[in-house]
Coordinates of C-alpha atoms and ligand atoms in Angstrom, one line a residue:
M1 CA 147.5 88.5 3.9
D2 CA 145.2 87.1 6.4
A3 CA 147.1 86.8 10.4
P4 CA 148.3 83.5 11.5
D5 CA 144.7 81.8 12.7
L6 CA 146.3 81.2 16.3
A7 CA 143.8 80.1 19.0
P8 CA 143.5 82.0 21.5
P9 CA 145.8 81.5 24.7
P10 CA 144.4 80.2 27.8
A11 CA 143.8 82.5 30.1
I12 CA 146.7 84.3 31.7
A13 CA 148.0 82.3 33.8
D14 CA 148.4 83.0 37.2
A15 CA 151.7 84.4 38.2
P16 CA 154.3 81.6 38.4
P17 CA 155.7 80.2 41.6
G18 CA 157.5 82.5 43.9
A19 CA 156.3 85.6 41.5
D20 CA 154.9 88.9 43.1
R21 CA 151.1 87.4 44.1
R22 CA 150.1 90.4 42.8
G23 CA 150.9 90.0 39.4
P24 CA 151.6 92.9 37.2
H25 CA 148.0 94.4 36.8
A26 CA 147.6 95.1 40.6
L27 CA 148.0 98.6 40.6
P28 CA 148.7 99.1 44.4
M29 CA 148.8 102.3 45.9
D30 CA 151.6 101.5 47.9
K31 CA 153.4 105.3 49.6
L32 CA 157.0 105.8 49.7
V33 CA 157.0 108.3 53.1
I34 CA 160.6 110.0 52.9
E35 CA 161.8 112.1 56.2
G36 CA 164.3 114.8 54.7
G37 CA 167.8 115.5 56.6
P38 CA 170.4 112.6 56.3
R39 CA 173.4 112.3 55.2
L40 CA 173.8 108.9 53.1
A41 CA 176.8 107.2 54.4
G42 CA 177.9 103.6 53.8
A43 CA 178.0 100.3 50.9
I44 CA 174.9 99.0 49.1
A45 CA 175.0 96.7 46.5
V46 CA 174.0 97.0 42.7
S47 CA 171.2 94.4 41.1
G48 CA 171.1 93.1 37.7
A49 CA 170.1 95.5 35.2
K50 CA 167.0 95.4 34.1
N51 CA 167.1 96.7 30.6
A52 CA 169.8 94.1 30.0
A53 CA 167.5 91.2 32.2
L54 CA 164.1 91.9 30.1
P55 CA 166.1 90.9 26.2
I56 CA 168.1 88.3 27.5
L57 CA 164.9 86.5 28.8
C58 CA 163.1 87.0 25.4
A59 CA 166.2 85.3 24.1
S60 CA 165.1 82.1 25.9
L61 CA 162.5 82.0 23.2
L62 CA 165.4 81.0 20.4
T63 CA 166.3 77.5 21.6
A64 CA 164.8 74.3 22.8
E65 CA 167.6 74.0 25.6
P66 CA 167.6 75.8 29.0
L67 CA 169.7 79.3 29.4
R68 CA 170.8 79.8 32.8
L69 CA 170.6 83.5 34.8
S70 CA 172.6 84.7 37.2
N71 CA 171.7 88.5 38.9
V72 CA 168.9 88.7 37.3
P73 CA 167.1 91.6 39.6
R74 CA 163.9 91.0 41.6
L75 CA 161.8 93.4 39.9
N76 CA 157.8 93.8 38.7
D77 CA 158.7 94.5 34.9
V78 CA 161.0 90.7 35.1
R79 CA 158.2 89.1 37.4
T80 CA 155.9 90.8 34.1
M81 CA 158.4 89.0 31.6
R82 CA 157.9 85.6 32.9
T83 CA 154.6 85.6 33.3
L84 CA 154.6 86.4 29.5
L85 CA 156.7 84.0 28.3
A86 CA 155.6 81.3 30.9
Q87 CA 152.3 81.7 29.4
M88 CA 153.9 80.8 25.5
G89 CA 154.8 77.7 26.9
V90 CA 158.4 78.7 28.8
A91 CA 159.1 76.6 31.5
H92 CA 161.2 78.7 33.9
D93 CA 162.5 78.5 37.7
A94 CA 164.0 80.8 39.7
T95 CA 166.3 79.9 43.0
G96 CA 167.5 82.9 45.1
G97 CA 168.9 85.7 42.4
A98 CA 169.0 82.6 39.5
L99 CA 166.7 81.8 36.6
A100 CA 166.4 78.5 34.1
L101 CA 164.5 79.1 31.3
C102 CA 163.7 77.0 29.0
A103 CA 161.3 76.8 25.3
A104 CA 161.5 73.5 24.8
H105 CA 158.5 73.9 22.9
I106 CA 156.7 77.1 22.1
D107 CA 152.8 76.5 22.6
W108 CA 152.0 80.0 21.9
P109 CA 153.3 82.5 19.8
L110 CA 151.3 85.3 21.5
A111 CA 152.2 88.3 23.5
P112 CA 148.2 89.7 24.2
Y113 CA 147.6 93.3 25.4
E114 CA 146.8 92.7 28.8
L115 CA 150.6 91.9 29.3
V116 CA 152.1 94.6 27.0
K117 CA 150.2 97.5 28.1
T118 CA 151.4 97.1 31.2
M119 CA 155.1 96.7 30.0
R120 CA 156.0 97.8 26.3
A121 CA 159.2 96.1 26.6
S122 CA 156.7 92.6 25.6
I123 CA 158.2 93.8 22.2
L124 CA 161.4 92.2 22.6
A125 CA 159.7 88.6 22.2
L126 CA 158.4 89.8 18.7
G127 CA 161.4 88.9 16.9
P128 CA 162.7 85.5 18.9
L129 CA 159.2 84.3 18.1
L130 CA 159.2 85.0 14.4
A131 CA 163.3 83.4 13.9
R132 CA 162.2 80.5 16.4
C133 CA 158.4 79.9 15.4
G134 CA 157.8 81.7 12.1
E135 CA 155.0 83.4 13.4
A136 CA 154.2 86.0 16.1
R137 CA 151.4 87.8 17.3
V138 CA 152.4 90.4 19.6
S139 CA 149.9 93.4 20.9
L140 CA 151.2 97.0 20.0
P141 CA 152.4 98.7 23.2
G142 CA 150.3 101.7 23.7
G143 CA 151.9 105.0 24.0
C144 CA 153.5 105.4 27.7
A145 CA 153.7 108.4 29.6
I146 CA 156.6 109.9 28.4
G147 CA 156.1 109.5 25.0
L148 CA 154.4 107.9 21.5
R149 CA 157.0 105.2 21.8
P150 CA 156.1 103.6 18.3
V151 CA 157.8 100.5 16.9
D152 CA 157.9 101.2 13.5
Q153 CA 161.7 100.9 13.3
H154 CA 161.3 97.2 14.7
V155 CA 158.6 96.0 12.5
K156 CA 160.4 97.8 9.3
G157 CA 163.3 95.8 9.9
L158 CA 162.1 92.8 10.7
A159 CA 160.0 93.4 7.3
A160 CA 163.4 93.6 5.4
M161 CA 164.5 90.3 6.8
G162 CA 161.7 88.7 5.1
A163 CA 158.6 88.5 7.6
E164 CA 155.4 89.1 6.3
I165 CA 153.4 91.8 8.9
D166 CA 150.2 92.9 9.2
L167 CA 148.6 95.3 11.9
E168 CA 145.2 94.4 12.9
H169 CA 143.2 95.4 15.6
G170 CA 145.6 96.8 17.9
Y171 CA 148.6 93.2 17.0
I172 CA 151.3 92.9 14.9
A173 CA 151.2 89.6 12.9
A174 CA 154.1 88.2 12.2
R175 CA 154.5 85.7 9.5
A176 CA 158.1 84.3 8.1
R177 CA 158.9 80.3 6.6
R178 CA 162.7 81.4 7.5
L179 CA 164.2 84.8 8.1
R180 CA 166.6 86.4 5.6
G181 CA 169.5 87.9 6.4
A182 CA 169.8 91.8 5.1
R183 CA 171.1 95.3 5.8
Y184 CA 169.0 97.6 7.7
V185 CA 169.6 101.0 8.7
F186 CA 167.4 102.8 11.1
D187 CA 166.3 105.5 10.6
V188 CA 166.7 106.6 14.6
V189 CA 168.7 104.8 17.3
T190 CA 166.9 102.6 19.3
V191 CA 167.9 100.1 22.0
T192 CA 165.0 97.6 22.0
G193 CA 164.8 97.9 17.8
T194 CA 168.6 96.8 18.0
E195 CA 168.0 94.1 20.6
N196 CA 165.0 92.7 18.6
L197 CA 166.6 92.6 15.3
M198 CA 169.8 91.4 16.7
M199 CA 167.8 88.4 18.4
A200 CA 165.6 87.6 14.6
A201 CA 169.0 87.6 12.6
T202 CA 170.6 85.2 14.7
L203 CA 168.4 82.5 13.1
A204 CA 167.9 83.6 9.7
E205 CA 169.4 82.4 6.6
G206 CA 172.5 84.4 6.0
T207 CA 173.9 87.9 7.7
T208 CA 172.1 90.6 8.9
V209 CA 174.4 93.6 8.6
L210 CA 172.4 96.5 11.5
E211 CA 173.7 100.1 10.2
N212 CA 172.6 102.8 12.8
A213 CA 172.4 100.1 15.6
A214 CA 172.2 101.6 19.5
R215 CA 175.3 101.1 21.2
E216 CA 174.0 100.9 24.8
P217 CA 175.8 97.9 27.6
E218 CA 173.0 96.7 27.9
V219 CA 173.1 95.7 24.0
V220 CA 176.3 94.6 24.3
D221 CA 175.5 92.1 27.8
L222 CA 172.3 90.5 25.0
A223 CA 175.2 90.1 22.0
R224 CA 177.5 88.3 25.0
C225 CA 174.7 86.0 25.9
L226 CA 173.5 85.0 22.2
V227 CA 176.9 84.0 21.3
A228 CA 177.4 81.9 24.3
M229 CA 174.4 80.5 23.0
G230 CA 176.5 80.1 19.7
A231 CA 174.9 83.2 18.0
R232 CA 177.6 84.9 15.5
I233 CA 178.0 88.4 16.4
V234 CA 180.4 91.4 15.5
G235 CA 180.4 95.1 16.0
A236 CA 177.9 94.7 19.5
G237 CA 178.6 98.2 21.2
T238 CA 179.2 100.2 18.1
D239 CA 176.5 101.5 15.4
R240 CA 177.2 98.3 13.0
I241 CA 176.4 95.0 14.3
A242 CA 176.7 92.6 11.8
I243 CA 175.1 88.8 12.1
D244 CA 175.1 85.5 10.9
G245 CA 172.7 83.5 10.7
V246 CA 172.9 79.8 12.2
D247 CA 170.6 76.8 12.3
A248 CA 170.1 76.7 15.9
L249 CA 171.3 77.8 19.0
H250 CA 172.0 76.2 22.3
G251 CA 171.1 76.6 26.0
A252 CA 174.1 78.7 28.1
T253 CA 174.3 80.4 31.7
H254 CA 174.7 84.0 31.6
A255 CA 175.5 86.7 34.4
I256 CA 173.3 89.8 33.9
M257 CA 175.2 93.0 34.2
P258 CA 175.4 95.5 36.7
D259 CA 172.8 98.4 36.8
R260 CA 173.7 101.2 35.3
I261 CA 170.7 103.2 35.7
E262 CA 170.2 102.1 39.5
T263 CA 173.9 102.8 39.9
G264 CA 173.8 106.5 38.6
T265 CA 170.3 107.1 40.5
F266 CA 171.9 106.3 44.3
A267 CA 175.1 108.3 43.1
A268 CA 172.9 111.2 42.3
A269 CA 171.2 110.7 45.5
A270 CA 174.7 110.5 47.8
A271 CA 175.6 113.6 45.6
A272 CA 172.6 115.2 46.9
T273 CA 172.6 114.5 50.5
G274 CA 176.3 115.3 51.1
G275 CA 177.0 111.8 51.1
D276 CA 179.6 109.4 50.8
V277 CA 178.2 106.0 49.5
V278 CA 179.9 103.0 48.0
L279 CA 178.0 101.0 45.4
E280 CA 179.2 97.4 44.7
G281 CA 179.5 96.0 41.5
A282 CA 178.5 99.0 39.8
G283 CA 178.8 99.1 35.6
A284 CA 181.2 102.2 36.7
D285 CA 182.5 101.3 33.1
A286 CA 179.0 103.3 31.3
L287 CA 178.6 105.4 33.8
D288 CA 181.1 107.8 32.0
A289 CA 178.7 110.4 30.9
V290 CA 177.1 110.5 34.8
I291 CA 180.5 110.1 36.2
D292 CA 181.1 113.4 34.5
K293 CA 178.0 115.5 35.3
L294 CA 178.8 114.3 39.0
R295 CA 181.9 115.6 39.1
E296 CA 180.6 118.9 37.7
S297 CA 177.9 119.3 40.6
G298 CA 180.5 119.2 43.2
A299 CA 180.8 115.3 43.8
S300 CA 183.9 113.2 43.7
V301 CA 183.5 109.8 42.4
D302 CA 186.2 107.3 42.5
V303 CA 186.3 103.8 40.7
R304 CA 187.9 101.0 42.3
D305 CA 187.9 97.2 41.1
G306 CA 184.3 97.4 40.2
A307 CA 182.9 99.6 43.2
L308 CA 182.0 103.7 42.8
R309 CA 182.3 105.6 45.6
V310 CA 180.2 108.5 45.5
R311 CA 181.3 111.4 47.9
R312 CA 180.3 115.5 48.7
D313 CA 181.5 117.8 50.8
G314 CA 181.8 121.0 49.7
P315 CA 178.7 122.5 48.3
L316 CA 176.9 122.1 44.7
A317 CA 177.5 123.7 41.6
P318 CA 175.1 124.1 38.6
F319 CA 175.5 121.9 35.4
N320 CA 173.6 120.9 31.9
V321 CA 172.5 117.9 30.6
R322 CA 171.8 116.8 27.3
T323 CA 170.3 113.2 26.7
A324 CA 171.9 111.6 23.6
P325 CA 172.2 108.0 23.0
F326 CA 175.0 105.5 24.8
P327 CA 177.5 107.2 24.9
G328 CA 175.7 110.1 25.4
F329 CA 174.1 111.2 28.6
P330 CA 171.1 108.3 29.5
T331 CA 168.5 109.5 29.5
D332 CA 166.9 107.4 32.2
M333 CA 169.3 109.6 33.9
Q334 CA 167.4 113.0 33.2
A335 CA 165.0 113.0 35.9
Q336 CA 167.3 111.9 38.9
M337 CA 169.9 114.7 38.0
M338 CA 167.4 116.6 38.0
A339 CA 166.3 116.7 41.1
L340 CA 169.9 116.7 42.1
A341 CA 170.1 120.6 40.0
T342 CA 167.3 121.4 42.1
V343 CA 169.4 122.9 45.3
A344 CA 172.4 123.6 43.1
P345 CA 173.4 127.7 43.3
G346 CA 173.0 129.1 39.7
T347 CA 171.5 127.7 36.8
S348 CA 171.6 124.2 35.0
V349 CA 169.7 123.1 32.2
I350 CA 168.5 120.1 31.2
T351 CA 167.6 119.3 27.4
E352 CA 165.7 116.1 26.9
T353 CA 166.8 114.8 23.3
I354 CA 165.5 111.2 23.2
F355 CA 161.4 111.7 24.4
E356 CA 159.0 113.8 23.7
N357 CA 157.5 114.1 26.9
R358 CA 159.7 113.2 29.8
M359 CA 159.3 116.1 32.1
M360 CA 156.5 114.7 34.2
H361 CA 158.8 115.4 36.9
V362 CA 159.0 118.8 36.4
Q363 CA 155.3 120.1 38.2
E364 CA 156.4 117.3 41.0
L365 CA 159.8 119.3 41.6
K366 CA 157.8 122.3 41.6
R367 CA 155.3 120.9 44.3
L368 CA 158.4 120.4 46.4
G369 CA 159.9 124.2 45.8
A370 CA 162.2 124.0 43.0
D371 CA 162.5 126.5 40.7
I372 CA 162.1 124.9 37.3
E373 CA 160.7 126.5 33.7
V374 CA 160.3 124.8 30.6
E375 CA 160.7 125.6 27.3
G376 CA 160.6 123.3 24.5
N377 CA 162.6 120.0 25.5
A378 CA 164.8 122.4 28.1
A379 CA 164.0 122.6 32.0
I380 CA 165.8 125.7 33.3
V381 CA 166.4 125.0 36.9
R382 CA 167.3 127.7 38.9
G383 CA 168.6 126.4 42.5
V384 CA 167.1 127.1 45.7
P385 CA 168.5 127.1 49.4
R386 CA 166.6 123.8 49.7
L387 CA 162.9 122.1 49.3
A388 CA 160.2 122.1 51.6
G389 CA 158.2 118.2 51.6
A390 CA 155.0 117.7 50.1
T391 CA 153.1 114.7 48.6
V392 CA 153.4 114.2 45.5
M393 CA 152.9 111.2 42.7
A394 CA 155.2 109.1 40.6
T395 CA 154.4 109.6 36.8
D396 CA 156.8 106.7 35.4
L397 CA 159.6 104.7 36.9
R398 CA 163.0 107.6 36.3
A399 CA 160.3 110.2 37.4
S400 CA 159.6 108.8 40.5
A401 CA 163.6 108.3 41.4
G402 CA 164.2 111.8 40.9
L403 CA 161.2 112.3 43.4
V404 CA 163.1 110.0 45.7
I405 CA 166.0 111.9 45.5
A406 CA 164.5 115.3 46.2
G407 CA 162.1 113.8 48.7
L408 CA 165.8 112.8 50.8
I409 CA 167.0 116.6 51.2
A410 CA 163.3 118.3 51.4
D411 CA 163.1 119.3 54.8
G412 CA 159.8 117.6 56.6
E413 CA 158.0 114.5 55.2
T414 CA 157.6 114.1 51.2
T415 CA 155.1 111.5 50.0
I416 CA 155.3 109.8 47.0
D417 CA 152.4 107.7 45.0
R418 CA 151.9 105.0 42.6
I419 CA 154.9 104.3 43.3
Y420 CA 154.6 100.7 41.1
H421 CA 156.4 103.0 38.8
L422 CA 159.2 103.0 41.1
D423 CA 159.0 98.9 42.0
R424 CA 159.0 98.2 37.9
G425 CA 162.8 99.4 37.9
Y426 CA 163.9 99.0 41.1
E427 CA 164.5 96.6 43.9
R428 CA 163.5 97.0 47.3
I429 CA 164.5 101.2 46.8
E430 CA 163.4 101.7 50.3
D431 CA 165.5 98.9 52.1
K432 CA 168.7 99.8 50.5
L433 CA 168.4 103.6 50.9
G434 CA 167.4 102.5 54.3
A435 CA 170.8 100.9 55.1
L436 CA 172.6 103.7 53.7
G437 CA 170.6 106.3 56.6
A438 CA 167.5 107.0 54.9
R439 CA 164.6 107.4 56.7
I440 CA 162.1 106.2 54.5
R441 CA 159.0 103.9 55.1
R442 CA 156.9 101.9 52.2
V443 CA 153.1 102.5 53.5
R444 CA 150.6 100.0 52.0
Ligands
EPZ1 C1 164.7 101.8 25.7 O1 163.4 102.0 25.1 C2 164.7 101.5 27.5 N1 164.1 99.9 28.5 C3 164.1 102.6 27.9 O2 164.1 102.7 29.4 C4 165.3 104.2 27.3 O3 164.6 105.2 27.9 C5 165.1 104.0 26.3 O4 165.7 102.8 25.6 C6 166.5 104.9 25.8 O5 167.6 104.9 26.3 C7 164.3 99.1 27.7 O6 165.6 98.2 27.3 C8 163.3 98.2 28.4 P1 164.1 103.8 22.3 P2 163.3 101.7 23.9 O7 163.4 102.6 21.1 O8 164.3 100.8 23.5 C9 162.1 106.4 19.2 C10 163.5 103.0 31.7 O9 163.7 103.5 32.5 N2 161.5 104.9 18.8 O10 165.8 103.4 22.1 O11 161.8 101.8 23.9 C11 161.3 106.4 20.4 O12 160.4 107.2 20.6 C12 163.0 102.6 30.3 O13 164.0 101.9 32.1 C13 160.9 105.0 16.7 O14 160.7 106.5 16.2 O15 163.7 103.3 23.4 C14 162.4 107.5 21.2 O16 162.0 108.4 20.7 C15 162.1 103.8 29.7 N3 160.6 103.9 16.4 C16 163.8 107.1 20.7 O17 163.4 106.2 19.2 C17 161.0 102.6 16.8 O18 160.6 102.0 16.2 C18 164.6 106.0 21.5 O19 163.6 105.0 21.6 C19 162.0 103.0 18.2 C20 161.8 103.6 18.6

């Protein structure tokens, strides 16, 4: 079946007003320069979750009415998603941390390569476009630094719901007069795969049951938003989600959940520096596995009315981490905990089971004096008394967060290149760490 012959979209519109004028394509060679040593102390507020905001922005495509979001993090990935949606014809207006989106009509059900290559989460537009418009053309996201990251489950699931799908010239071309409810068992637990199919199913004819679904809190936050829009969903947060399709969704208001990975990152930094930090508005209930490992490392963690207090007065202790789908230890915290382990006396073993190449921070940590051997998907980390500052390079979002933590505890000055990776997922990280006493500055 030939792909829907969509006319070419207009040239990518300028970044929407108020968005970062560099746009998602600019790769400015900003650097972070960190003087290691200070113990972090004080309180900072946690931002909204990137990995909840990205699917929820795409949920705006499912209705012609406005979707009003609060607690939206100011991140490059969110700016990129806004650019992508604006290009499709979605109106949006940002005031403060609030963002209103309205897909009254969708001119171009298209996610072009130029944007998708800068942010794989663009694939999250596929399900909503197909459900709302009956057609979609979404560039296949290439691989990325941490792995091949195929999207076969997204495609297979939509096909099971009756979509006709062609893969051609690097694009997924999909068409369906109306999706049909289906029972779909994921071959592998996939977060955005679950989110894509859950969104598509909200407007399908009949009931869809997703088995072996991802249980991540961000999936639950998306489901909460969809239900507020009139969707009928039960089971989000379990591995079996049932969605009764409806004819249309309506507008809603939704507050994005706190970012549990940002919370975990700052908690690991507090433990590494022997500090005392309060993380306000933290998503503590989604961090049990991380809190457990922080305590094992010698930190004390108190959860009190929505805030997380992380302190360490005594010595660090070694610990083992094995990443797994939620509620297991999150892969997005693997690099950060490895940085902490580099100075924990003894031997820690960090095993990555989700992505096949998420160990690139090892080489950079070794430049800072860490003692790490990688065997297959496991890193054997032998604690050293201290790290020594050096120039290192960020390779992906969470690897760069691990390097920041290492820089905070290394003797002397650490310079981290290519921190555009960091800006994708952390809102003004140098301001937040600086507020806690870190000696950190951005060099343009
Ligand atoms: C989401 O990515 C997150 N991104 C990632 O966060 C996170 O690391 C990942 O889930 C795992 O928790 C967003 O939510 C926007 P997957 P996603 O599909 O959905 C394989 C960050 O740092 N797979 O759950 O792309 C895949 O190769 C980012 O914020 C297939 O084989 O991850 C991987 O091995 C990085 N076929 C495993 O499943 C598919 O169709 C889990 O991937 C889909 C996935």
